[in-house]
Amino acid sequence: MAEEKKNPNAGGGQQDLNQLLQIRREKLAQLVEEGKNPFEITKYDVTHHTSDIKEHYEALEGKEVSVAGRLMSKRVMGKASFCHIQDLKGMIQCYVARDEVGEDAYKDFKKYDIGDIVGVKGFVFTTKTGEKSIHAKSLTLLSKSLQILPEKYHGLTNTDLRYRQRYVDLIMNPEVKDTFIKRSQIIKEIRNFLDGRGFMEVETPMLVANAGGAAARPFETHYNALDEDVKLRISLELYLKRLIVGGLERVYEIGRVFRNEGVDTRHNPEFTLMELYQAYTDYEGMMELTESMFRYVAEKVCGSAVITYNGTEIDMSKPFERITMIDAIKKYAGVDFNQVETLEEARALAKEHHIEFEERHKKGDIINLFFEEYCEDKMIQPTFVMDHPLDVSPLTKKKPENPELVERFELFIYGREMANAYSELNDPIDQRARFAAQEEAFAAGDEEANHTDEDFLNALEIGMPPTGGIGYGIDRLVMLLTDSPAIRDVLLFPTMKSLPNDK
């Protein structure tokens, strides 16, 4: 088989590749002419996956099974041949003998191409070399592959092509499939955990008039039917809080949000966020819930709360560390903002430590900039960083003993923010003043500032109970639990710049 011996992408030449593609189309045309069009087959009864046969071999030996999957290798040896079929759960060898399947079927089998989708029915046995296999009694071509898979020994290694053609990546790289199977398990176990605590899963709008709840630039579009400009949501927060007002005491949503920002190893403009809100608790309650949930999900999905990420052991079995933002800055930058009283002093310290800031930035913004510069990358083990400045927390309750700070925390693991939580601000008068400050920041050049949401303020005036709320970046959690270096590795179809022929 030509496609088994050479990699057309590695130097076989465009002419050779075109010839191989043409041969596949000619084979399909011949099948159609003979009344064997594989695309007319609508179903195939599968009794087992490949891994099931291997795991339960003793019970299945000698019994008839049927599997279906992609033909990944083929070795023709006169009157008998071997091939490998790959399905969702793995790969298994099949022994195909002319005298068993029939001369015509065997002749057809020899024309199968790598990548074809095939159904195999036969009995389970072990070859002389000790490989658990299927002795084929019949074969069915279920779909003809008209393209050529990457060369089998080297797989699909071009990173850009892997992301663009994830369907090929999943075929050629089993560990990629494992990552996305684990992603599904992670989300399933999050739901199990929250359902066990009485939370209700809900859905809220993606197209909104006011994209609030986070500091980010939204994507904008136009709704033709209403002749209105709308935005894609950047957060789930404000609608979920409306539900708390309505009496749904524990709610959560797992959904896509959209932020018009750059792309790097930790950011994709379209990503999965989970937010939850619980009435009658605060950010301390959110810390307990978060720590318990991370530990639960790691144990369920990874088998242990102690995992390895990028060669570093991360221990989620122990109580998570807690430190205030100001104490963290004092520890890692040697600056004590408890002793800084004025904006002028904060600016002087920023200049002294080469921290760039803008004229619109307040003291709290500068504190946050210090933390980002000196502290974030030090938070390797799970750490709750608490008590943020009021200036960077427009939706959060103030600390009664220090109104310049708020009851907020961020969870950091391996130097990355994994969650952001508040004791939610439920004072409509204070919230209106915070929105006004955000409008001023926007006018001063902060394109990520929140805008006043009158309907949300009306909901607060109806009355929202004391509430704890939190947002989790699901993609970052999946990165952590699958030891994946980049967010694109855990998104089935990450955002990519279009190629000319894609437009």
PDB file of N, CA, C and O in Angstrom, residues 205-260:
ATOM      1  N   PRO A 205     -28.994  33.963  28.829  1.00  0.00           N
ATOM      2  CA  PRO A 205     -28.757  34.429  27.457  1.00  0.00           C
ATOM      3  C   PRO A 205     -27.272  34.611  27.105  1.00  0.00           C
ATOM      4  O   PRO A 205     -26.467  35.011  27.939  1.00  0.00           O
ATOM      5  N   MET A 206     -26.963  34.314  25.843  1.00  0.00           N
ATOM      6  CA  MET A 206     -25.630  34.585  25.309  1.00  0.00           C
ATOM      7  C   MET A 206     -25.577  35.932  24.587  1.00  0.00           C
ATOM      8  O   MET A 206     -24.552  36.597  24.592  1.00  0.00           O
ATOM      9  N   LEU A 207     -26.670  36.286  23.931  1.00  0.00           N
ATOM     10  CA  LEU A 207     -26.770  37.592  23.269  1.00  0.00           C
ATOM     11  C   LEU A 207     -27.416  38.567  24.247  1.00  0.00           C
ATOM     12  O   LEU A 207     -28.546  38.354  24.682  1.00  0.00           O
ATOM     13  N   VAL A 208     -26.698  39.626  24.586  1.00  0.00           N
ATOM     14  CA  VAL A 208     -27.159  40.527  25.639  1.00  0.00           C
ATOM     15  C   VAL A 208     -26.988  41.981  25.201  1.00  0.00           C
ATOM     16  O   VAL A 208     -26.127  42.310  24.375  1.00  0.00           O
ATOM     17  N   ALA A 209     -27.789  42.836  25.790  1.00  0.00           N
ATOM     18  CA  ALA A 209     -27.667  44.271  25.513  1.00  0.00           C
ATOM     19  C   ALA A 209     -26.484  44.875  26.258  1.00  0.00           C
ATOM     20  O   ALA A 209     -25.824  45.798  25.771  1.00  0.00           O
ATOM     21  N   ASN A 210     -26.212  44.344  27.463  1.00  0.00           N
ATOM     22  CA  ASN A 210     -25.154  44.881  28.307  1.00  0.00           C
ATOM     23  C   ASN A 210     -24.284  43.720  28.766  1.00  0.00           C
ATOM     24  O   ASN A 210     -24.696  42.900  29.578  1.00  0.00           O
ATOM     25  N   ALA A 211     -23.086  43.605  28.230  1.00  0.00           N
ATOM     26  CA  ALA A 211     -22.182  42.504  28.573  1.00  0.00           C
ATOM     27  C   ALA A 211     -21.392  42.880  29.818  1.00  0.00           C
ATOM     28  O   ALA A 211     -20.326  43.494  29.738  1.00  0.00           O
ATOM     29  N   GLY A 212     -21.942  42.540  30.988  1.00  0.00           N
ATOM     30  CA  GLY A 212     -21.291  42.900  32.246  1.00  0.00           C
ATOM     31  C   GLY A 212     -20.834  41.677  33.009  1.00  0.00           C
ATOM     32  O   GLY A 212     -20.918  40.552  32.543  1.00  0.00           O
ATOM     33  N   GLY A 213     -20.327  41.937  34.226  1.00  0.00           N
ATOM     34  CA  GLY A 213     -19.923  40.865  35.114  1.00  0.00           C
ATOM     35  C   GLY A 213     -18.455  40.537  35.087  1.00  0.00           C
ATOM     36  O   GLY A 213     -17.994  39.711  35.864  1.00  0.00           O
ATOM     37  N   ALA A 214     -17.693  41.170  34.203  1.00  0.00           N
ATOM     38  CA  ALA A 214     -16.250  40.900  34.126  1.00  0.00           C
ATOM     39  C   ALA A 214     -15.574  42.086  33.456  1.00  0.00           C
ATOM     40  O   ALA A 214     -16.226  42.933  32.835  1.00  0.00           O
ATOM     41  N   ALA A 215     -14.254  42.136  33.581  1.00  0.00           N
ATOM     42  CA  ALA A 215     -13.471  43.186  32.929  1.00  0.00           C
ATOM     43  C   ALA A 215     -12.924  42.632  31.622  1.00  0.00           C
ATOM     44  O   ALA A 215     -11.892  41.965  31.604  1.00  0.00           O
ATOM     45  N   ALA A 216     -13.653  42.861  30.542  1.00  0.00           N
ATOM     46  CA  ALA A 216     -13.237  42.334  29.240  1.00  0.00           C
ATOM     47  C   ALA A 216     -13.982  43.078  28.141  1.00  0.00           C
ATOM     48  O   ALA A 216     -15.080  43.605  28.352  1.00  0.00           O
ATOM     49  N   ARG A 217     -13.380  43.092  26.956  1.00  0.00           N
ATOM     50  CA  ARG A 217     -14.036  43.697  25.795  1.00  0.00           C
ATOM     51  C   ARG A 217     -14.944  42.665  25.149  1.00  0.00           C
ATOM     52  O   ARG A 217     -14.524  41.545  24.864  1.00  0.00           O
ATOM     53  N   PRO A 218     -16.203  43.022  24.889  1.00  0.00           N
ATOM     54  CA  PRO A 218     -17.115  42.058  24.272  1.00  0.00           C
ATOM     55  C   PRO A 218     -17.032  42.069  22.745  1.00  0.00           C
ATOM     56  O   PRO A 218     -16.547  43.029  22.140  1.00  0.00           O
ATOM     57  N   PHE A 219     -17.502  40.989  22.155  1.00  0.00           N
ATOM     58  CA  PHE A 219     -17.764  40.967  20.716  1.00  0.00           C
ATOM     59  C   PHE A 219     -19.137  41.604  20.493  1.00  0.00           C
ATOM     60  O   PHE A 219     -20.062  41.380  21.272  1.00  0.00           O
ATOM     61  N   GLU A 220     -19.264  42.358  19.426  1.00  0.00           N
ATOM     62  CA  GLU A 220     -20.516  43.050  19.139  1.00  0.00           C
ATOM     63  C   GLU A 220     -21.079  42.587  17.805  1.00  0.00           C
ATOM     64  O   GLU A 220     -20.341  42.285  16.869  1.00  0.00           O
ATOM     65  N   THR A 221     -22.410  42.522  17.741  1.00  0.00           N
ATOM     66  CA  THR A 221     -23.071  42.136  16.500  1.00  0.00           C
ATOM     67  C   THR A 221     -24.405  42.873  16.417  1.00  0.00           C
ATOM     68  O   THR A 221     -24.741  43.654  17.311  1.00  0.00           O
ATOM     69  N   HIS A 222     -25.140  42.633  15.348  1.00  0.00           N
ATOM     70  CA  HIS A 222     -26.416  43.320  15.148  1.00  0.00           C
ATOM     71  C   HIS A 222     -27.525  42.296  15.003  1.00  0.00           C
ATOM     72  O   HIS A 222     -27.410  41.337  14.238  1.00  0.00           O
ATOM     73  N   TYR A 223     -28.589  42.508  15.761  1.00  0.00           N
ATOM     74  CA  TYR A 223     -29.755  41.637  15.718  1.00  0.00           C
ATOM     75  C   TYR A 223     -30.736  42.233  14.709  1.00  0.00           C
ATOM     76  O   TYR A 223     -31.416  43.217  14.985  1.00  0.00           O
ATOM     77  N   ASN A 224     -30.819  41.614  13.531  1.00  0.00           N
ATOM     78  CA  ASN A 224     -31.607  42.195  12.443  1.00  0.00           C
ATOM     79  C   ASN A 224     -33.093  42.277  12.782  1.00  0.00           C
ATOM     80  O   ASN A 224     -33.759  43.269  12.464  1.00  0.00           O
ATOM     81  N   ALA A 225     -33.627  41.221  13.403  1.00  0.00           N
ATOM     82  CA  ALA A 225     -35.073  41.176  13.642  1.00  0.00           C
ATOM     83  C   ALA A 225     -35.536  42.314  14.547  1.00  0.00           C
ATOM     84  O   ALA A 225     -36.650  42.837  14.378  1.00  0.00           O
ATOM     85  N   LEU A 226     -34.705  42.706  15.494  1.00  0.00           N
ATOM     86  CA  LEU A 226     -35.068  43.787  16.407  1.00  0.00           C
ATOM     87  C   LEU A 226     -34.395  45.105  16.038  1.00  0.00           C
ATOM     88  O   LEU A 226     -34.647  46.121  16.683  1.00  0.00           O
ATOM     89  N   ASP A 227     -33.532  45.071  15.037  1.00  0.00           N
ATOM     90  CA  ASP A 227     -32.758  46.244  14.630  1.00  0.00           C
ATOM     91  C   ASP A 227     -32.039  46.855  15.831  1.00  0.00           C
ATOM     92  O   ASP A 227     -32.119  48.050  16.099  1.00  0.00           O
ATOM     93  N   GLU A 228     -31.333  45.969  16.563  1.00  0.00           N
ATOM     94  CA  GLU A 228     -30.597  46.409  17.742  1.00  0.00           C
ATOM     95  C   GLU A 228     -29.178  45.846  17.726  1.00  0.00           C
ATOM     96  O   GLU A 228     -28.956  44.705  17.288  1.00  0.00           O
ATOM     97  N   ASP A 229     -28.241  46.639  18.208  1.00  0.00           N
ATOM     98  CA  ASP A 229     -26.886  46.142  18.431  1.00  0.00           C
ATOM     99  C   ASP A 229     -26.864  45.349  19.731  1.00  0.00           C
ATOM    100  O   ASP A 229     -27.418  45.799  20.757  1.00  0.00           O
ATOM    101  N   VAL A 230     -26.274  44.182  19.695  1.00  0.00           N
ATOM    102  CA  VAL A 230     -26.161  43.349  20.887  1.00  0.00           C
ATOM    103  C   VAL A 230     -24.725  42.857  21.022  1.00  0.00           C
ATOM    104  O   VAL A 230     -23.905  43.024  20.114  1.00  0.00           O
ATOM    105  N   LYS A 231     -24.441  42.259  22.169  1.00  0.00           N
ATOM    106  CA  LYS A 231     -23.097  41.773  22.462  1.00  0.00           C
ATOM    107  C   LYS A 231     -23.159  40.305  22.864  1.00  0.00           C
ATOM    108  O   LYS A 231     -24.180  39.828  23.358  1.00  0.00           O
ATOM    109  N   LEU A 232     -22.062  39.604  22.639  1.00  0.00           N
ATOM    110  CA  LEU A 232     -21.930  38.259  23.180  1.00  0.00           C
ATOM    111  C   LEU A 232     -21.472  38.372  24.629  1.00  0.00           C
ATOM    112  O   LEU A 232     -20.608  39.186  24.951  1.00  0.00           O
ATOM    113  N   ARG A 233     -22.025  37.568  25.489  1.00  0.00           N
ATOM    114  CA  ARG A 233     -21.752  37.685  26.918  1.00  0.00           C
ATOM    115  C   ARG A 233     -20.272  37.436  27.220  1.00  0.00           C
ATOM    116  O   ARG A 233     -19.611  36.612  26.574  1.00  0.00           O
ATOM    117  N   ILE A 234     -19.773  38.141  28.211  1.00  0.00           N
ATOM    118  CA  ILE A 234     -18.404  37.946  28.680  1.00  0.00           C
ATOM    119  C   ILE A 234     -18.382  37.226  30.030  1.00  0.00           C
ATOM    120  O   ILE A 234     -17.328  36.844  30.533  1.00  0.00           O
ATOM    121  N   SER A 235     -19.580  37.074  30.610  1.00  0.00           N
ATOM    122  CA  SER A 235     -19.700  36.501  31.944  1.00  0.00           C
ATOM    123  C   SER A 235     -21.109  35.936  32.088  1.00  0.00           C
ATOM    124  O   SER A 235     -21.988  36.200  31.259  1.00  0.00           O
ATOM    125  N   LEU A 236     -21.316  35.148  33.144  1.00  0.00           N
ATOM    126  CA  LEU A 236     -22.645  34.591  33.433  1.00  0.00           C
ATOM    127  C   LEU A 236     -23.292  35.276  34.637  1.00  0.00           C
ATOM    128  O   LEU A 236     -24.429  34.981  34.990  1.00  0.00           O
ATOM    129  N   GLU A 237     -22.569  36.200  35.243  1.00  0.00           N
ATOM    130  CA  GLU A 237     -22.869  36.661  36.594  1.00  0.00           C
ATOM    131  C   GLU A 237     -24.221  37.333  36.773  1.00  0.00           C
ATOM    132  O   GLU A 237     -25.012  36.962  37.654  1.00  0.00           O
ATOM    133  N   LEU A 238     -24.498  38.368  36.006  1.00  0.00           N
ATOM    134  CA  LEU A 238     -25.628  39.230  36.336  1.00  0.00           C
ATOM    135  C   LEU A 238     -26.978  38.544  36.159  1.00  0.00           C
ATOM    136  O   LEU A 238     -27.921  38.816  36.912  1.00  0.00           O
ATOM    137  N   TYR A 239     -27.081  37.641  35.195  1.00  0.00           N
ATOM    138  CA  TYR A 239     -28.343  36.912  35.039  1.00  0.00           C
ATOM    139  C   TYR A 239     -28.513  35.873  36.143  1.00  0.00           C
ATOM    140  O   TYR A 239     -29.628  35.649  36.632  1.00  0.00           O
ATOM    141  N   LEU A 240     -27.427  35.224  36.548  1.00  0.00           N
ATOM    142  CA  LEU A 240     -27.533  34.234  37.619  1.00  0.00           C
ATOM    143  C   LEU A 240     -27.932  34.905  38.935  1.00  0.00           C
ATOM    144  O   LEU A 240     -28.713  34.349  39.720  1.00  0.00           O
ATOM    145  N   LYS A 241     -27.412  36.108  39.186  1.00  0.00           N
ATOM    146  CA  LYS A 241     -27.814  36.825  40.394  1.00  0.00           C
ATOM    147  C   LYS A 241     -29.291  37.196  40.349  1.00  0.00           C
ATOM    148  O   LYS A 241     -29.979  37.212  41.392  1.00  0.00           O
ATOM    149  N   ARG A 242     -29.806  37.499  39.182  1.00  0.00           N
ATOM    150  CA  ARG A 242     -31.244  37.767  39.066  1.00  0.00           C
ATOM    151  C   ARG A 242     -32.045  36.547  39.540  1.00  0.00           C
ATOM    152  O   ARG A 242     -33.138  36.685  40.116  1.00  0.00           O
ATOM    153  N   LEU A 243     -31.530  35.348  39.271  1.00  0.00           N
ATOM    154  CA  LEU A 243     -32.234  34.137  39.692  1.00  0.00           C
ATOM    155  C   LEU A 243     -32.190  33.961  41.204  1.00  0.00           C
ATOM    156  O   LEU A 243     -33.136  33.429  41.802  1.00  0.00           O
ATOM    157  N   ILE A 244     -31.092  34.399  41.829  1.00  0.00           N
ATOM    158  CA  ILE A 244     -31.039  34.393  43.293  1.00  0.00           C
ATOM    159  C   ILE A 244     -32.113  35.338  43.840  1.00  0.00           C
ATOM    160  O   ILE A 244     -32.815  35.020  44.806  1.00  0.00           O
ATOM    161  N   VAL A 245     -32.251  36.501  43.214  1.00  0.00           N
ATOM    162  CA  VAL A 245     -33.319  37.429  43.608  1.00  0.00           C
ATOM    163  C   VAL A 245     -34.679  36.739  43.496  1.00  0.00           C
ATOM    164  O   VAL A 245     -35.554  36.905  44.352  1.00  0.00           O
ATOM    165  N   GLY A 246     -34.847  35.954  42.439  1.00  0.00           N
ATOM    166  CA  GLY A 246     -36.126  35.277  42.209  1.00  0.00           C
ATOM    167  C   GLY A 246     -36.397  34.110  43.129  1.00  0.00           C
ATOM    168  O   GLY A 246     -37.474  33.503  43.043  1.00  0.00           O
ATOM    169  N   GLY A 247     -35.442  33.769  43.997  1.00  0.00           N
ATOM    170  CA  GLY A 247     -35.684  32.721  44.980  1.00  0.00           C
ATOM    171  C   GLY A 247     -35.063  31.377  44.667  1.00  0.00           C
ATOM    172  O   GLY A 247     -35.260  30.423  45.430  1.00  0.00           O
ATOM    173  N   LEU A 248     -34.321  31.264  43.551  1.00  0.00           N
ATOM    174  CA  LEU A 248     -33.591  30.027  43.270  1.00  0.00           C
ATOM    175  C   LEU A 248     -32.273  30.093  44.042  1.00  0.00           C
ATOM    176  O   LEU A 248     -31.316  30.726  43.603  1.00  0.00           O
ATOM    177  N   GLU A 249     -32.225  29.449  45.202  1.00  0.00           N
ATOM    178  CA  GLU A 249     -31.174  29.732  46.173  1.00  0.00           C
ATOM    179  C   GLU A 249     -29.797  29.197  45.794  1.00  0.00           C
ATOM    180  O   GLU A 249     -28.783  29.706  46.282  1.00  0.00           O
ATOM    181  N   ARG A 250     -29.735  28.163  44.972  1.00  0.00           N
ATOM    182  CA  ARG A 250     -28.437  27.607  44.547  1.00  0.00           C
ATOM    183  C   ARG A 250     -28.505  27.308  43.060  1.00  0.00           C
ATOM    184  O   ARG A 250     -29.207  26.383  42.629  1.00  0.00           O
ATOM    185  N   VAL A 251     -27.789  28.090  42.267  1.00  0.00           N
ATOM    186  CA  VAL A 251     -27.831  27.930  40.812  1.00  0.00           C
ATOM    187  C   VAL A 251     -26.410  27.905  40.250  1.00  0.00           C
ATOM    188  O   VAL A 251     -25.488  28.478  40.827  1.00  0.00           O
ATOM    189  N   TYR A 252     -26.267  27.207  39.118  1.00  0.00           N
ATOM    190  CA  TYR A 252     -24.990  27.249  38.405  1.00  0.00           C
ATOM    191  C   TYR A 252     -25.240  27.092  36.920  1.00  0.00           C
ATOM    192  O   TYR A 252     -26.278  26.573  36.493  1.00  0.00           O
ATOM    193  N   GLU A 253     -24.277  27.551  36.147  1.00  0.00           N
ATOM    194  CA  GLU A 253     -24.329  27.404  34.697  1.00  0.00           C
ATOM    195  C   GLU A 253     -22.931  27.100  34.181  1.00  0.00           C
ATOM    196  O   GLU A 253     -21.953  27.693  34.628  1.00  0.00           O
ATOM    197  N   ILE A 254     -22.858  26.156  33.266  1.00  0.00           N
ATOM    198  CA  ILE A 254     -21.624  25.864  32.540  1.00  0.00           C
ATOM    199  C   ILE A 254     -21.877  26.260  31.096  1.00  0.00           C
ATOM    200  O   ILE A 254     -22.749  25.689  30.435  1.00  0.00           O
ATOM    201  N   GLY A 255     -21.159  27.257  30.608  1.00  0.00           N
ATOM    202  CA  GLY A 255     -21.458  27.724  29.256  1.00  0.00           C
ATOM    203  C   GLY A 255     -20.322  28.511  28.637  1.00  0.00           C
ATOM    204  O   GLY A 255     -19.369  28.917  29.303  1.00  0.00           O
ATOM    205  N   ARG A 256     -20.453  28.730  27.361  1.00  0.00           N
ATOM    206  CA  ARG A 256     -19.462  29.498  26.618  1.00  0.00           C
ATOM    207  C   ARG A 256     -19.622  30.986  26.905  1.00  0.00           C
ATOM    208  O   ARG A 256     -20.740  31.508  26.981  1.00  0.00           O
ATOM    209  N   VAL A 257     -18.492  31.654  27.056  1.00  0.00           N
ATOM    210  CA  VAL A 257     -18.455  33.112  27.097  1.00  0.00           C
ATOM    211  C   VAL A 257     -17.434  33.576  26.070  1.00  0.00           C
ATOM    212  O   VAL A 257     -16.601  32.798  25.603  1.00  0.00           O
ATOM    213  N   PHE A 258     -17.480  34.859  25.727  1.00  0.00           N
ATOM    214  CA  PHE A 258     -16.723  35.367  24.588  1.00  0.00           C
ATOM    215  C   PHE A 258     -16.061  36.683  24.961  1.00  0.00           C
ATOM    216  O   PHE A 258     -16.749  37.627  25.358  1.00  0.00           O
ATOM    217  N   ARG A 259     -14.745  36.739  24.838  1.00  0.00           N
ATOM    218  CA  ARG A 259     -14.017  37.954  25.183  1.00  0.00           C
ATOM    219  C   ARG A 259     -13.104  38.338  24.029  1.00  0.00           C
ATOM    220  O   ARG A 259     -12.298  37.524  23.565  1.00  0.00           O
ATOM    221  N   ASN A 260     -13.245  39.575  23.590  1.00  0.00           N
ATOM    222  CA  ASN A 260     -12.537  40.050  22.408  1.00  0.00           C
ATOM    223  C   ASN A 260     -11.114  40.450  22.800  1.00  0.00           C
ATOM    224  O   ASN A 260     -10.788  41.638  22.916  1.00  0.00           O
TER     225      ASN A 260
END
